[in-house]
CSV table of C-alpha atoms and ligand atoms in Angstrom, one decimal:
chain,number,residue,atom,x,y,z
A,1235,UNK,CA,-16.1,-33.2,-27.6
A,1236,UNK,CA,-18.4,-30.3,-27.3
A,1237,UNK,CA,-20.0,-31.9,-24.3
A,1238,UNK,CA,-16.4,-32.0,-22.5
A,1239,UNK,CA,-16.0,-28.1,-23.3
A,1240,UNK,CA,-19.3,-27.6,-21.9
A,1241,UNK,CA,-18.7,-29.5,-18.6
A,1242,UNK,CA,-15.4,-27.8,-18.2
A,1243,UNK,CA,-17.2,-24.4,-18.3
A,1244,UNK,CA,-19.5,-25.3,-15.9
A,1245,UNK,CA,-16.9,-26.7,-13.3
A,1246,UNK,CA,-15.0,-23.6,-13.8
A,1247,UNK,CA,-17.8,-21.6,-13.1
A,1248,UNK,CA,-18.9,-23.3,-10.1
A,1249,UNK,CA,-15.3,-23.1,-9.0
A,1250,UNK,CA,-15.5,-19.1,-9.4
A,1251,UNK,CA,-18.7,-18.9,-7.3
A,1252,UNK,CA,-17.2,-21.0,-4.7
A,1253,UNK,CA,-14.0,-18.6,-4.5
A,1254,UNK,CA,-16.4,-15.8,-4.0
A,1255,UNK,CA,-17.1,-17.2,-0.5
A,1256,UNK,CA,-13.7,-16.4,0.7
A,1257,UNK,CA,-13.8,-13.0,2.2
A,1258,UNK,CA,-11.2,-12.2,4.4
A,1259,UNK,CA,-11.3,-9.3,7.0
A,1260,UNK,CA,-10.7,-5.8,5.4
A,1261,UNK,CA,-7.9,-3.8,6.2
A,1262,UNK,CA,-9.9,-0.9,8.0
A,1263,UNK,CA,-9.4,0.3,11.1
A,1264,UNK,CA,-11.6,3.1,12.9
A,1265,UNK,CA,-9.2,3.5,15.8
A,1266,UNK,CA,-6.6,6.1,14.2
A,1267,UNK,CA,-3.2,5.8,15.8
A,1268,UNK,CA,-2.9,9.5,16.4
A,1269,UNK,CA,0.5,9.8,18.0
A,1270,UNK,CA,2.5,7.2,15.9
A,1271,UNK,CA,0.8,8.5,12.7
A,1272,UNK,CA,3.4,9.6,10.1
A,1273,UNK,CA,1.6,12.6,9.3
A,1274,UNK,CA,1.0,13.6,12.8
A,1275,UNK,CA,4.8,13.2,13.6
A,1276,UNK,CA,6.0,15.3,10.8
A,1277,UNK,CA,5.0,18.4,9.3
A,1278,UNK,CA,4.0,16.9,6.1
A,1279,UNK,CA,3.2,19.3,3.3
A,1280,UNK,CA,-0.2,19.0,1.8
A,1281,UNK,CA,1.1,18.0,-1.7
A,1282,UNK,CA,3.5,15.3,-0.2
A,1283,UNK,CA,0.5,14.0,2.1
A,1284,UNK,CA,-1.9,13.8,-1.0
A,1285,UNK,CA,0.8,11.6,-2.8
A,1286,UNK,CA,1.4,9.3,-0.1
A,1287,UNK,CA,-2.5,9.0,0.5
A,1288,UNK,CA,-3.1,8.0,-3.2
A,1289,UNK,CA,-0.1,6.2,-4.1
A,1290,UNK,CA,0.9,4.4,-0.7
A,1291,UNK,CA,-1.5,4.2,1.9
A,1292,UNK,CA,-4.0,1.5,0.4
A,1293,UNK,CA,-0.8,-1.1,1.2
A,1294,UNK,CA,1.2,0.9,3.9
A,1295,UNK,CA,-1.5,1.9,6.5
A,1296,UNK,CA,-4.3,0.6,8.4
A,1297,UNK,CA,-6.9,1.7,5.9
A,1298,UNK,CA,-7.3,0.6,2.5
A,1299,UNK,CA,-9.5,2.2,0.0
A,1300,UNK,CA,-11.1,-0.8,-1.5
A,1301,UNK,CA,-12.0,-0.5,-5.3
A,1302,UNK,CA,-15.1,-2.2,-6.7
A,1303,UNK,CA,-13.2,-5.0,-8.2
A,1304,UNK,CA,-12.0,-5.9,-4.9
A,1305,UNK,CA,-14.9,-7.6,-4.0
A,1306,UNK,CA,-14.4,-10.1,-6.6
A,1307,UNK,CA,-12.2,-13.2,-6.0
A,1308,UNK,CA,-9.3,-13.9,-6.9
A,1309,UNK,CA,-8.5,-10.0,-7.0
A,1310,UNK,CA,-9.1,-9.6,-3.3
A,1311,UNK,CA,-6.8,-12.6,-2.4
A,1312,UNK,CA,-3.9,-11.1,-4.2
A,1313,UNK,CA,-4.6,-7.5,-2.7
A,1314,UNK,CA,-4.8,-8.8,0.9
A,1315,UNK,CA,-1.3,-10.4,0.2
A,1316,UNK,CA,0.1,-7.3,-1.0
A,1317,UNK,CA,-1.4,-5.2,2.1
A,1318,UNK,CA,-0.3,-7.9,4.5
A,1319,UNK,CA,3.4,-7.8,3.2
A,1320,UNK,CA,3.5,-4.0,2.6
A,1321,UNK,CA,2.3,-3.1,6.0
A,1322,UNK,CA,4.9,-5.6,7.6
A,1323,UNK,CA,7.7,-3.6,6.1
A,1324,UNK,CA,6.2,-0.1,6.5
A,1325,UNK,CA,3.1,1.1,8.0
A,1326,UNK,CA,2.8,4.8,7.8
A,1327,UNK,CA,0.0,4.8,10.5
A,1328,UNK,CA,2.3,3.1,13.0
A,1329,UNK,CA,5.6,4.9,12.3
A,1330,UNK,CA,6.1,6.3,15.7
A,1331,UNK,CA,6.3,2.7,17.1
A,1332,UNK,CA,9.6,2.1,15.3
A,1333,UNK,CA,12.7,2.6,17.0
A,1334,UNK,CA,14.6,5.7,16.0
A,1335,UNK,CA,17.2,3.5,13.9
A,1336,UNK,CA,14.3,1.8,12.3
A,1337,UNK,CA,12.4,5.2,11.4
A,1338,UNK,CA,15.7,6.5,9.8
A,1339,UNK,CA,16.1,3.3,7.8
A,1340,UNK,CA,12.5,3.4,6.7
A,1341,UNK,CA,13.1,7.1,5.4
A,1342,UNK,CA,15.9,6.1,3.4
A,1343,UNK,CA,14.1,2.9,2.0
A,1344,UNK,CA,11.3,5.0,1.0
A,1345,UNK,CA,13.4,7.6,-0.8
A,1346,UNK,CA,15.1,4.5,-2.6
A,1347,UNK,CA,11.8,2.7,-3.4
A,1348,UNK,CA,10.5,5.8,-5.1
A,1349,UNK,CA,13.5,7.0,-6.9
A,1350,UNK,CA,13.9,3.5,-8.3
A,1351,UNK,CA,10.2,3.3,-9.5
A,1352,UNK,CA,9.8,0.3,-7.3
A,1353,UNK,CA,7.1,1.6,-5.5
A,1354,UNK,CA,4.1,1.9,-5.9
A,1355,UNK,CA,4.0,-1.7,-7.3
A,1356,UNK,CA,3.6,-1.8,-11.1
A,1357,UNK,CA,0.8,-4.5,-10.6
A,1358,UNK,CA,-1.2,-1.8,-8.6
A,1359,UNK,CA,-0.6,1.2,-10.9
A,1360,UNK,CA,-1.8,-1.1,-13.8
A,1361,UNK,CA,-5.3,-0.5,-12.3
A,1362,UNK,CA,-4.9,2.6,-10.4
A,1363,UNK,CA,-3.6,5.0,-12.9
A,1364,UNK,CA,-4.0,7.8,-10.4
A,1365,UNK,CA,-1.4,6.4,-8.0
A,1366,UNK,CA,1.4,6.5,-10.5
A,1367,UNK,CA,4.0,9.1,-9.1
A,1368,UNK,CA,4.7,11.6,-12.0
A,1369,UNK,CA,8.4,12.8,-12.4
A,1370,UNK,CA,7.4,16.1,-10.8
A,1371,UNK,CA,5.8,14.6,-7.7
A,1372,UNK,CA,8.7,12.3,-7.4
A,1373,UNK,CA,10.9,15.1,-7.2
A,1374,UNK,CA,8.6,17.0,-4.5
A,1375,UNK,CA,8.4,13.7,-2.3
A,1376,UNK,CA,12.1,12.8,-2.6
A,1377,UNK,CA,13.1,16.6,-1.8
A,1378,UNK,CA,11.0,16.6,1.2
A,1379,UNK,CA,12.0,13.1,2.5
A,1380,UNK,CA,15.6,14.0,1.9
A,1381,UNK,CA,15.3,17.2,4.2
A,1382,UNK,CA,13.3,15.1,6.8
A,1383,UNK,CA,15.8,12.2,7.0
A,1384,UNK,CA,18.7,14.9,7.3
A,1385,UNK,CA,17.2,16.5,10.2
A,1386,UNK,CA,16.4,13.4,11.9
A,1387,UNK,CA,19.8,12.0,11.6
A,1388,UNK,CA,21.4,15.3,13.0
A,1389,UNK,CA,19.1,15.1,16.1
A,1390,UNK,CA,20.5,11.7,17.0
B,1464,LIG,C1,0.0,-2.6,-3.9
B,1464,LIG,C2,0.5,-2.4,-2.6
B,1464,LIG,C3,1.6,-1.5,-2.5
B,1464,LIG,C4,1.7,0.1,-2.9
B,1464,LIG,C5,0.6,0.7,-3.4
B,1464,LIG,C6,2.9,0.5,-2.3
B,1464,LIG,N1,3.8,-0.6,-1.8
B,1464,LIG,FE1,5.4,-0.5,-0.9
B,1464,LIG,N2,5.5,-2.3,-0.6
B,1464,LIG,C7,4.5,-3.2,-0.8
B,1464,LIG,C8,4.9,-4.6,-0.5
B,1464,LIG,C9,4.0,-5.9,-0.9
B,1464,LIG,C10,6.3,-4.7,-0.3
B,1464,LIG,C11,7.3,-5.7,0.4
B,1464,LIG,C12,8.3,-6.0,-0.4
B,1464,LIG,C13,8.1,-6.2,-2.0
B,1464,LIG,O1,7.4,-6.9,-2.2
B,1464,LIG,O2,8.8,-5.4,-2.6
B,1464,LIG,C14,6.5,-3.2,-0.1
B,1464,LIG,C15,7.7,-2.7,0.4
B,1464,LIG,C16,8.1,-1.3,0.5
B,1464,LIG,C17,9.2,-0.7,1.1
B,1464,LIG,C18,10.4,-1.6,1.6
B,1464,LIG,C19,10.5,-1.2,3.1
B,1464,LIG,C20,11.8,-1.9,3.5
B,1464,LIG,O3,12.1,-1.8,4.8
B,1464,LIG,O4,12.9,-2.3,2.5
B,1464,LIG,C21,9.1,0.6,0.9
B,1464,LIG,C22,10.0,1.7,1.5
B,1464,LIG,C23,8.0,0.8,0.4
B,1464,LIG,N3,7.1,-0.3,0.2
B,1464,LIG,C24,7.5,2.3,0.0
B,1464,LIG,C25,6.5,2.5,-0.5
B,1464,LIG,C26,6.0,3.9,-0.9
B,1464,LIG,C27,6.8,5.1,-0.7
B,1464,LIG,C28,4.7,3.6,-1.6
B,1464,LIG,C29,4.0,4.9,-2.4
B,1464,LIG,C30,4.7,5.5,-3.4
B,1464,LIG,C31,4.4,2.2,-1.8
B,1464,LIG,N4,5.2,1.7,-1.3
B,1464,LIG,C32,3.4,1.7,-2.4
B,1464,LIG,C33,3.3,-3.1,-1.4
B,1464,LIG,C34,2.9,-1.7,-1.7
């Protein structure tokens, strides 16, 4: 019996080691999208920018700030999946490439997601405590996004 457990442990460890070989390309872009960048398009106040940077940009921009544990699989795998899906839905670095209608919809979606505490993802804030959006921060961000959305919709 003991022998079997030892075997299972060794096999498990070998599988873990083999998993480390899978290191997909990192979400890092040194070519910054200047014009289409959300923070260049709008006059984003510093406090709002900081919140977006710490709580959203890891999954919704072209540059992820990778924590140490991200070098270890399977953590990296799940992270890359979130980044891929997050960027597909909303990329703050390429916001200006969306149609005006889509930009408006995204502003609305951002307000909704923050209001309902759906974003940032709970699985992310579990390990990134500093990414938790406090009630006071929530108010600041939603306030600013509401104003921005109003001024955008009155323009078109
Ligand atoms: C850990 C990665 C991660 C973080 C951090 C994160 N998101 Fe997301 N976000 C996702 C993923 C993945 C999706 C795709 C849909 C889903 O899984 O809910 C998504 C979807 C969205 C959507 C939906 C877009 C649409 O059109 O419906 C919005 C809006 C959004 N996120 C806003 C934010 C905001 C604002 C923040 C910061 C406060 C944030 N997200 C932080 C991963 C993340």
